[in-house]
Amino acid sequence: KAGVTQTPRYLIKTRGQQVTLSCSPISGHRSVSWYQQTPGQGLQFLFEYFSETQRNKGNFPGRFSGRQFSNSRSEMNVSTLELGDSALYLCASSLWGRITDTQYFGPGTRLTVL
Amino acid sequence: GQQLNQSPQSMFIQEGEDVSMNCTSSSIFNTWLWYKQDPGEGPVLLIALYKAGELTSNGRLTAQFGITRKDSFLNISASIPSDVGIYFCAGQLSYGGATNKLIFGTGTLLAVQP
């Protein structure tokens, strides 16, 4: 069974631009969560999607948004990029998003904002 | 953003030594998880704990869910070079049985010298 895949793996953008990251969950998994990892703040929860609906949200500004498609694939978008948005963005999928469901992480997308 | 207090921050040990790390929180969690992250990869789940006081083993790894539900520890016995990586604890809250919001610890960098 293929794992969680994220594209692209690396991305370089400049301040003010916007970016879209993609995540394909493990086949059959309906819940997708996004996390931001930085040296200063560590791993921080962005949001979770289940059945195309945002079910949970972390403390990030509105510039961070996401969506989920009917095949459970998810995208996250960051508008008006800032230098501080440079981070590793991780996607995790689980079967139903229940507390007992293991979350499987993808390799991440490394975003650099210049 | 919220992070759990994880210690030690880093450990440099000899192959064969035992390792112990812990995680504390000011909040109560319903689930404690331990992940390992290798360079360029996403975190991989090592052990999941669902009940206060629970002690669970996975090979050379043993973890416990603290009685107060505010802490957890992870032990690695007889360390080997492939144990090198960053270990994260994570606490998980539950709202109506469905939540995927993980609060991560600050991480412990483990280096094992052969």
GROMACS .gro file of C-alpha atoms in nm:
model
  228
    1LYS     CA    1   0.000   0.000   0.000
    2ALA     CA    2   0.147   0.336  -0.099
    3GLY     CA    3   0.214   0.584   0.180
    4VAL     CA    4   0.116   0.947   0.204
    5THR     CA    5   0.261   1.146  -0.083
    6GLN     CA    6   0.321   1.518  -0.092
    7THR     CA    7   0.406   1.736  -0.387
    8PRO     CA    8   0.618   1.920  -0.452
    9ARG     CA    9   0.895   1.815  -0.213
   10TYR     CA   10   1.075   2.147  -0.236
   11LEU     CA   11   0.952   2.493  -0.325
   12ILE     CA   12   1.109   2.837  -0.334
   13LYS     CA   13   0.888   3.144  -0.342
   14THR     CA   14   0.928   3.515  -0.278
   15ARG     CA   15   0.745   3.732  -0.031
   16GLY     CA   16   0.396   3.828  -0.137
   17GLN     CA   17   0.345   3.528  -0.362
   18GLN     CA   18   0.102   3.250  -0.292
   19VAL     CA   19   0.162   2.876  -0.290
   20THR     CA   20  -0.042   2.557  -0.311
   21LEU     CA   21   0.077   2.229  -0.164
   22SER     CA   22  -0.076   1.893  -0.239
   23CYS     CA   23  -0.125   1.581  -0.029
   24SER     CA   24  -0.248   1.239  -0.140
   25PRO     CA   25  -0.351   1.025   0.158
   26ILE     CA   26  -0.315   0.652   0.191
   27SER     CA   27  -0.583   0.479  -0.012
   28GLY     CA   28  -0.902   0.448   0.192
   29HIS     CA   29  -0.808   0.715   0.443
   30ARG     CA   30  -1.069   0.988   0.477
   31SER     CA   31  -0.902   1.225   0.724
   32VAL     CA   32  -0.615   1.455   0.627
   33SER     CA   33  -0.434   1.687   0.866
   34TRP     CA   34  -0.170   1.949   0.797
   35TYR     CA   35   0.118   2.055   1.022
   36GLN     CA   36   0.386   2.320   0.999
   37GLN     CA   37   0.734   2.238   1.130
   38THR     CA   38   0.987   2.512   1.203
   39PRO     CA   39   1.300   2.516   1.422
   40GLY     CA   40   1.151   2.783   1.645
   41GLN     CA   41   0.791   2.667   1.688
   42GLY     CA   42   0.832   2.294   1.626
   43LEU     CA   43   0.537   2.100   1.489
   44GLN     CA   44   0.216   2.300   1.488
   45PHE     CA   45  -0.129   2.181   1.381
   46LEU     CA   46  -0.279   2.378   1.092
   47PHE     CA   47  -0.611   2.207   1.015
   48GLU     CA   48  -0.787   1.878   0.955
   49TYR     CA   49  -1.024   1.780   0.677
   50PHE     CA   50  -1.270   1.494   0.672
   51SER     CA   51  -1.521   1.425   0.396
   52GLU     CA   52  -1.435   1.755   0.226
   53THR     CA   53  -1.511   1.955   0.542
   54GLN     CA   54  -1.271   2.133   0.771
   55ARG     CA   55  -1.327   1.969   1.106
   56ASN     CA   56  -1.055   2.125   1.317
   57LYS     CA   57  -0.832   2.432   1.291
   58GLY     CA   58  -0.515   2.550   1.460
   59ASN     CA   59  -0.408   2.902   1.547
   60PHE     CA   60  -0.287   3.027   1.212
   61PRO     CA   61  -0.387   3.342   1.025
   62GLY     CA   62  -0.646   3.334   0.750
   63ARG     CA   63  -0.370   3.338   0.489
   64PHE     CA   64  -0.348   2.964   0.551
   65SER     CA   65  -0.635   2.773   0.397
   66GLY     CA   66  -0.705   2.427   0.271
   67ARG     CA   67  -0.954   2.205   0.103
   68GLN     CA   68  -1.023   1.840   0.048
   69PHE     CA   69  -1.157   1.676  -0.264
   70SER     CA   70  -1.403   1.390  -0.298
   71ASN     CA   71  -1.115   1.143  -0.342
   72SER     CA   72  -0.974   1.262  -0.006
   73ARG     CA   73  -0.676   1.436  -0.167
   74SER     CA   74  -0.608   1.766   0.003
   75GLU     CA   75  -0.443   2.093  -0.081
   76MET     CA   76  -0.330   2.375   0.139
   77ASN     CA   77  -0.278   2.728   0.021
   78VAL     CA   78  -0.077   3.009   0.171
   79SER     CA   79  -0.142   3.354   0.031
   80THR     CA   80   0.074   3.665   0.061
   81LEU     CA   81   0.379   3.469   0.173
   82GLU     CA   82   0.598   3.603   0.454
   83LEU     CA   83   0.954   3.510   0.539
   84GLY     CA   84   0.828   3.336   0.853
   85ASP     CA   85   0.625   3.095   0.644
   86SER     CA   86   0.944   2.913   0.552
   87ALA     CA   87   0.894   2.568   0.699
   88LEU     CA   88   0.845   2.201   0.639
   89TYR     CA   89   0.475   2.140   0.577
   90LEU     CA   90   0.364   1.792   0.672
   91CYS     CA   91   0.046   1.615   0.580
   92ALA     CA   92  -0.090   1.319   0.776
   93SER     CA   93  -0.374   1.085   0.690
   94SER     CA   94  -0.579   0.847   0.898
   95LEU     CA   95  -0.874   0.621   0.836
   96TRP     CA   96  -1.155   0.812   1.004
   97GLY     CA   97  -0.974   1.070   1.211
   98ARG     CA   98  -1.077   0.900   1.535
   99ILE     CA   99  -0.850   0.933   1.834
  100THR     CA  100  -0.754   0.564   1.802
  101ASP     CA  101  -0.669   0.590   1.432
  102THR     CA  102  -0.297   0.607   1.358
  103GLN     CA  103  -0.191   0.915   1.169
  104TYR     CA  104   0.060   0.844   0.892
  105PHE     CA  105   0.279   1.134   0.788
  106GLY     CA  106   0.409   1.214   0.444
  107PRO     CA  107   0.770   1.328   0.379
  108GLY     CA  108   0.666   1.692   0.374
  109THR     CA  109   0.708   1.989   0.143
  110ARG     CA  110   1.003   2.214   0.224
  111LEU     CA  111   0.894   2.574   0.151
  112THR     CA  112   1.152   2.850   0.141
  113VAL     CA  113   1.033   3.210   0.120
  114LEU     CA  114   1.292   3.464   0.001
  115GLY     CA  115   0.207   2.788   1.931
  116GLN     CA  116   0.157   2.531   2.202
  117GLN     CA  117   0.435   2.278   2.258
  118LEU     CA  118   0.485   2.016   2.525
  119ASN     CA  119   0.797   2.024   2.743
  120GLN     CA  120   1.022   1.742   2.634
  121SER     CA  121   1.356   1.651   2.791
  122PRO     CA  122   1.635   1.608   2.739
  123GLN     CA  123   1.677   1.830   2.434
  124SER     CA  124   1.957   1.607   2.304
  125MET     CA  125   2.143   1.293   2.400
  126PHE     CA  126   2.477   1.158   2.281
  127ILE     CA  127   2.525   0.797   2.387
  128GLN     CA  128   2.725   0.486   2.312
  129GLU     CA  129   2.574   0.193   2.129
  130GLY     CA  130   2.422  -0.051   2.377
  131GLU     CA  131   2.323   0.211   2.633
  132ASP     CA  132   1.966   0.260   2.749
  133VAL     CA  133   1.788   0.588   2.681
  134SER     CA  134   1.510   0.765   2.866
  135MET     CA  135   1.318   1.075   2.767
  136ASN     CA  136   1.002   1.233   2.899
  137CYS     CA  137   0.733   1.478   2.817
  138THR     CA  138   0.521   1.696   3.044
  139SER     CA  139   0.221   1.915   2.989
  140SER     CA  140   0.011   2.160   3.184
  141SER     CA  141  -0.295   2.012   3.014
  142ILE     CA  142  -0.456   1.673   3.038
  143PHE     CA  143  -0.454   1.454   2.730
  144ASN     CA  144  -0.659   1.150   2.636
  145THR     CA  145  -0.383   0.998   2.428
  146TRP     CA  146  -0.005   1.013   2.432
  147LEU     CA  147   0.197   0.923   2.125
  148TRP     CA  148   0.567   0.887   2.054
  149TYR     CA  149   0.707   0.954   1.707
  150LYS     CA  150   1.052   0.933   1.548
  151GLN     CA  151   1.158   1.158   1.264
  152ASP     CA  152   1.453   1.088   1.038
  153PRO     CA  153   1.613   1.363   0.826
  154GLY     CA  154   1.403   1.448   0.522
  155GLU     CA  155   1.112   1.236   0.637
  156GLY     CA  156   0.788   1.282   0.822
  157PRO     CA  157   0.738   1.151   1.177
  158VAL     CA  158   0.670   0.780   1.216
  159LEU     CA  159   0.455   0.653   1.501
  160LEU     CA  160   0.643   0.434   1.750
  161ILE     CA  161   0.399   0.382   2.035
  162ALA     CA  162   0.045   0.497   2.115
  163LEU     CA  163  -0.094   0.511   2.471
  164TYR     CA  164  -0.467   0.545   2.533
  165LYS     CA  165  -0.516   0.495   2.906
  166ALA     CA  166  -0.370   0.664   3.214
  167GLY     CA  167  -0.110   0.439   3.376
  168GLU     CA  168  -0.075   0.227   3.062
  169LEU     CA  169   0.268   0.078   2.998
  170THR     CA  170   0.328  -0.039   2.641
  171SER     CA  171   0.626  -0.197   2.470
  172ASN     CA  172   0.725  -0.218   2.106
  173GLY     CA  173   1.044  -0.421   2.076
  174ARG     CA  174   1.319  -0.232   2.257
  175LEU     CA  175   1.088   0.064   2.317
  176THR     CA  176   0.873   0.107   2.627
  177ALA     CA  177   0.644   0.399   2.696
  178GLN     CA  178   0.410   0.492   2.978
  179PHE     CA  179   0.106   0.718   3.003
  180GLY     CA  180   0.132   0.909   3.330
  181ILE     CA  181  -0.133   0.865   3.596
  182THR     CA  182  -0.206   1.238   3.601
  183ARG     CA  183  -0.253   1.226   3.219
  184LYS     CA  184  -0.011   1.518   3.199
  185ASP     CA  185   0.308   1.329   3.124
  186SER     CA  186   0.464   1.036   2.945
  187PHE     CA  187   0.805   0.878   2.912
  188LEU     CA  188   0.982   0.670   2.650
  189ASN     CA  189   1.264   0.426   2.717
  190ILE     CA  190   1.486   0.270   2.453
  191SER     CA  191   1.691  -0.026   2.566
  192ALA     CA  192   2.022  -0.140   2.418
  193SER     CA  193   2.043   0.143   2.165
  194ILE     CA  194   2.174   0.076   1.814
  195PRO     CA  195   2.301   0.319   1.547
  196SER     CA  196   1.970   0.318   1.358
  197ASP     CA  197   1.799   0.467   1.665
  198VAL     CA  198   1.953   0.801   1.565
  199GLY     CA  199   1.691   1.064   1.494
  200ILE     CA  200   1.458   1.310   1.659
  201TYR     CA  201   1.196   1.172   1.895
  202PHE     CA  202   0.875   1.362   1.956
  203CYS     CA  203   0.602   1.307   2.207
  204ALA     CA  204   0.252   1.419   2.116
  205GLY     CA  205  -0.064   1.462   2.315
  206GLN     CA  206  -0.403   1.427   2.161
  207LEU     CA  207  -0.732   1.571   2.278
  208SER     CA  208  -1.067   1.422   2.199
  209TYR     CA  209  -1.383   1.607   2.120
  210GLY     CA  210  -1.669   1.367   2.074
  211GLY     CA  211  -1.428   1.088   1.976
  212ALA     CA  212  -1.305   1.249   1.658
  213THR     CA  213  -1.006   1.475   1.654
  214ASN     CA  214  -0.673   1.469   1.483
  215LYS     CA  215  -0.516   1.768   1.653
  216LEU     CA  216  -0.180   1.661   1.789
  217ILE     CA  217   0.017   1.883   2.026
  218PHE     CA  218   0.383   1.796   1.982
  219GLY     CA  219   0.674   1.813   2.220
  220THR     CA  220   0.990   2.009   2.152
  221GLY     CA  221   1.178   1.696   2.046
  222THR     CA  222   1.480   1.499   2.167
  223LEU     CA  223   1.774   1.458   1.932
  224LEU     CA  224   1.937   1.118   1.983
  225ALA     CA  225   2.286   1.044   1.857
  226VAL     CA  226   2.431   0.694   1.899
  227GLN     CA  227   2.801   0.634   1.862
  228PRO     CA  228   2.894   0.284   1.745
   0.00000   0.00000   0.00000
